[in-house]
């Protein structure tokens, strides 16, 4: 059992370490999508903005499935279920890989897309991914937080207590807590230029 956890955690980390936006840029000899951006993030937003539709789609699919697949395979190819606490480590590994990638001097992205990939792999346990999506929508459309940096930070911070209130098993809860914590640490240690925080309810716009 321990061997499987270690193996899939390692596979997840290595898979997460592949930054698909940078892979696309390398394959098609484009200019780096991080350069002309505020946050220099090798994520989906900059891939669409600076690399175009194909680059954005490639990054979205790649960054999502690089997290989805290791978790999904762990759950379906080994005899372990989500009731094993090792599942929490397997869930967070691709997100850590994306944030601190082995193949890119440990300088990666924020982990948003990979967090959705990892949480999608545990379906039909739907509560964590549904709560995360609802929080993103809430802070984007109802209580509008700007800029993106703070919207993401607040979303994952609020996600933490939400997870604790969910009636889900301990390993899934721990995995979701680890994912949110990794992203919060990444954001809080980010040196990107931050615009002023603003929060405006939709009914005051
Ligand atoms: O968190 P990432 O690195 O997957 O990037 C996602 C979005 O591009 C952030 O705006």
Coordinates of C-alpha atoms and ligand atoms in Angstrom, one line a residue:
X1 CA 0.0 0.0 0.0
X2 CA 2.8 2.4 1.0
X3 CA 4.6 1.6 -2.3
X4 CA 1.5 2.5 -4.3
X5 CA 1.1 5.8 -2.4
X6 CA 4.8 6.7 -3.0
X7 CA 4.7 5.6 -6.6
X8 CA 1.6 7.6 -7.5
X9 CA 2.6 10.6 -5.5
X10 CA 5.9 10.6 -7.4
X11 CA 4.1 10.1 -10.8
X12 CA 1.6 12.9 -9.8
X13 CA 4.5 15.3 -8.9
X14 CA 6.4 14.6 -12.2
X15 CA 3.2 14.9 -14.2
X16 CA 2.4 18.2 -12.5
X17 CA 5.9 19.4 -13.3
X18 CA 5.1 19.5 -17.0
X19 CA 3.9 23.0 -17.8
X20 CA 1.8 22.7 -20.9
X21 CA 1.9 26.3 -21.9
X22 CA 5.7 26.2 -22.0
X23 CA 5.7 22.9 -23.8
X24 CA 3.4 24.4 -26.5
X25 CA 5.6 27.5 -26.8
X26 CA 8.7 25.2 -27.2
X27 CA 7.0 22.9 -29.7
X28 CA 5.8 25.8 -32.0
X29 CA 8.7 28.1 -31.3
X30 CA 6.5 30.9 -30.0
X31 CA 7.6 33.7 -27.6
X32 CA 7.2 33.0 -24.0
X33 CA 3.6 33.6 -22.9
X34 CA 4.8 34.8 -19.4
X35 CA 6.7 37.8 -20.7
X36 CA 3.9 40.2 -21.6
X37 CA 1.8 39.5 -18.5
X38 CA 1.4 41.1 -15.1
X39 CA 1.8 38.0 -13.1
X40 CA 4.3 36.1 -15.3
X41 CA 2.2 32.9 -14.7
X42 CA 2.6 30.0 -17.1
X43 CA -1.1 29.2 -16.7
X44 CA -4.3 29.0 -18.8
X45 CA -5.1 32.7 -18.7
X46 CA -1.8 33.9 -20.1
X47 CA -1.7 31.0 -22.5
X48 CA -5.0 32.2 -24.0
X49 CA -4.1 35.9 -23.8
X50 CA -0.6 35.8 -25.2
X51 CA -0.4 32.4 -27.0
X52 CA -3.8 32.3 -28.7
X53 CA -6.7 29.9 -28.7
X54 CA -4.8 26.8 -29.6
X55 CA -2.2 27.4 -26.9
X56 CA -4.8 28.2 -24.3
X57 CA -6.8 25.1 -25.1
X58 CA -3.7 22.9 -25.1
X59 CA -2.7 24.3 -21.7
X60 CA -6.2 24.0 -20.2
X61 CA -6.5 20.4 -21.3
X62 CA -2.9 19.5 -20.4
X63 CA -2.9 21.2 -17.0
X64 CA -6.2 19.7 -16.1
X65 CA -5.5 16.1 -17.1
X66 CA -1.9 16.0 -15.7
X67 CA -3.6 16.2 -12.3
X68 CA -6.7 14.2 -13.1
X69 CA -5.0 11.2 -14.5
X70 CA -2.5 10.2 -11.7
X71 CA -5.3 10.5 -9.1
X72 CA -7.8 8.7 -11.3
X73 CA -5.3 5.9 -12.1
X74 CA -4.4 5.5 -8.4
X75 CA -8.0 5.1 -7.5
X76 CA -8.8 2.7 -10.3
X77 CA -5.6 0.7 -10.9
X78 CA -4.7 0.0 -7.3
X79 CA -6.7 -1.8 -4.6
X80 CA -6.8 1.4 -2.5
X81 CA -9.9 3.5 -2.3
X82 CA -10.4 7.1 -1.1
X83 CA -10.7 5.8 2.4
X84 CA -6.9 5.5 2.5
X85 CA -5.2 8.6 3.8
X86 CA -2.5 8.1 1.2
X87 CA -5.1 9.4 -1.3
X88 CA -4.6 12.9 0.1
X89 CA -0.9 12.8 -0.9
X90 CA -1.7 11.5 -4.3
X91 CA -4.3 14.3 -4.7
X92 CA -2.0 17.2 -3.8
X93 CA 1.1 15.9 -5.7
X94 CA 0.3 17.2 -9.2
X95 CA -0.7 20.6 -7.8
X96 CA 2.7 20.8 -5.9
X97 CA 4.3 19.7 -9.2
X98 CA 2.6 22.5 -11.1
X99 CA 3.6 25.1 -8.4
X100 CA 7.1 23.9 -7.9
X101 CA 8.0 22.0 -11.1
X102 CA 11.1 19.9 -11.2
X103 CA 11.5 20.6 -15.0
X104 CA 11.4 24.4 -14.7
X105 CA 13.7 25.3 -11.8
X106 CA 10.8 24.9 -9.3
X107 CA 9.2 28.1 -10.7
X108 CA 5.7 27.2 -11.8
X109 CA 2.2 28.4 -11.8
X110 CA -0.5 29.0 -9.2
X111 CA -2.2 25.5 -9.3
X112 CA -5.7 26.5 -10.1
X113 CA -6.3 24.3 -13.2
X114 CA -4.5 21.4 -11.6
X115 CA -6.5 21.7 -8.4
X116 CA -9.7 21.3 -10.5
X117 CA -8.2 18.3 -12.3
X118 CA -7.3 16.6 -9.0
X119 CA -10.7 17.2 -7.5
X120 CA -12.5 16.1 -10.6
X121 CA -10.7 12.7 -10.4
X122 CA -12.4 11.9 -7.1
X123 CA -15.9 12.2 -8.6
X124 CA -18.6 11.0 -7.8
X125 CA -17.5 12.8 -4.6
X126 CA -18.7 16.1 -6.0
X127 CA -18.8 18.5 -3.0
X128 CA -15.1 19.7 -3.0
X129 CA -15.1 20.6 -6.8
X130 CA -18.6 22.0 -6.6
X131 CA -17.8 24.3 -3.6
X132 CA -14.6 25.5 -5.3
X133 CA -16.4 26.3 -8.5
X134 CA -19.2 28.1 -6.7
X135 CA -16.7 30.1 -4.7
X136 CA -14.9 31.2 -7.8
X137 CA -18.2 32.2 -9.4
X138 CA -19.4 34.0 -6.2
X139 CA -16.3 36.1 -6.0
X140 CA -16.3 36.8 -9.8
X141 CA -20.0 37.6 -10.3
X142 CA -21.7 38.3 -6.9
X143 CA -19.2 39.8 -4.5
X144 CA -16.7 40.9 -7.1
X145 CA -13.1 40.8 -5.9
X146 CA -10.4 42.4 -8.0
X147 CA -7.7 41.9 -9.2
X148 CA -7.5 38.1 -10.0
X149 CA -4.7 37.6 -7.5
X150 CA -6.9 38.5 -4.5
X151 CA -10.0 36.8 -6.0
X152 CA -8.0 33.5 -6.1
X153 CA -6.5 34.0 -2.7
X154 CA -9.8 34.7 -1.0
X155 CA -11.5 31.8 -2.9
X156 CA -9.0 29.3 -1.6
X157 CA -8.9 30.8 1.9
X158 CA -12.8 30.6 2.2
X159 CA -12.6 27.1 0.7
X160 CA -10.6 25.9 3.7
X161 CA -13.4 26.2 6.3
X162 CA -16.0 25.0 3.7
X163 CA -14.1 21.7 3.4
X164 CA -14.2 21.2 7.1
X165 CA -18.0 21.5 7.1
X166 CA -18.5 19.0 4.2
X167 CA -19.7 15.5 5.1
X168 CA -16.9 13.8 3.3
X169 CA -14.3 11.2 4.3
X170 CA -11.1 12.2 6.0
X171 CA -8.7 11.5 3.2
X172 CA -10.7 13.5 0.6
X173 CA -11.0 16.4 3.1
X174 CA -7.3 16.2 3.9
X175 CA -6.4 16.2 0.2
X176 CA -8.6 19.2 -0.5
X177 CA -7.1 21.0 2.5
X178 CA -3.6 20.3 1.3
X179 CA -4.4 21.5 -2.2
X180 CA -5.9 24.8 -0.9
X181 CA -3.0 25.3 1.5
X182 CA -0.4 24.8 -1.2
X183 CA -2.1 27.3 -3.5
X184 CA -2.4 29.8 -0.6
X185 CA 1.3 29.5 0.3
X186 CA 2.2 29.9 -3.4
X187 CA 0.1 33.1 -3.6
X188 CA 1.3 34.6 -0.3
X189 CA 4.9 34.1 -1.3
X190 CA 4.4 35.5 -4.8
X191 CA 6.5 38.5 -5.8
X192 CA 4.1 39.6 -8.6
X193 CA 3.0 43.2 -8.7
X194 CA -0.4 43.4 -7.0
X195 CA -3.0 46.0 -7.8
X196 CA -5.1 47.5 -5.0
X197 CA -7.7 45.1 -3.5
X198 CA -11.3 45.9 -4.3
X199 CA -14.5 44.1 -3.4
X200 CA -17.9 45.3 -4.7
X201 CA -21.2 43.5 -4.3
X202 CA -23.1 43.2 -7.6
X203 CA -26.1 45.2 -6.2
X204 CA -23.9 48.2 -5.7
X205 CA -22.5 48.3 -9.2
Ligands
LIG1 O1 -3.1 28.4 -11.6 P1 -2.6 28.1 -13.0 O2 -1.1 28.2 -13.1 O3 -3.1 26.8 -13.5 O4 -3.2 29.2 -13.9 C1 -4.6 29.4 -14.0 C2 -4.9 30.8 -14.5 O5 -4.2 31.1 -15.6 C3 -4.6 31.8 -13.4 O6 -5.1 33.1 -13.8

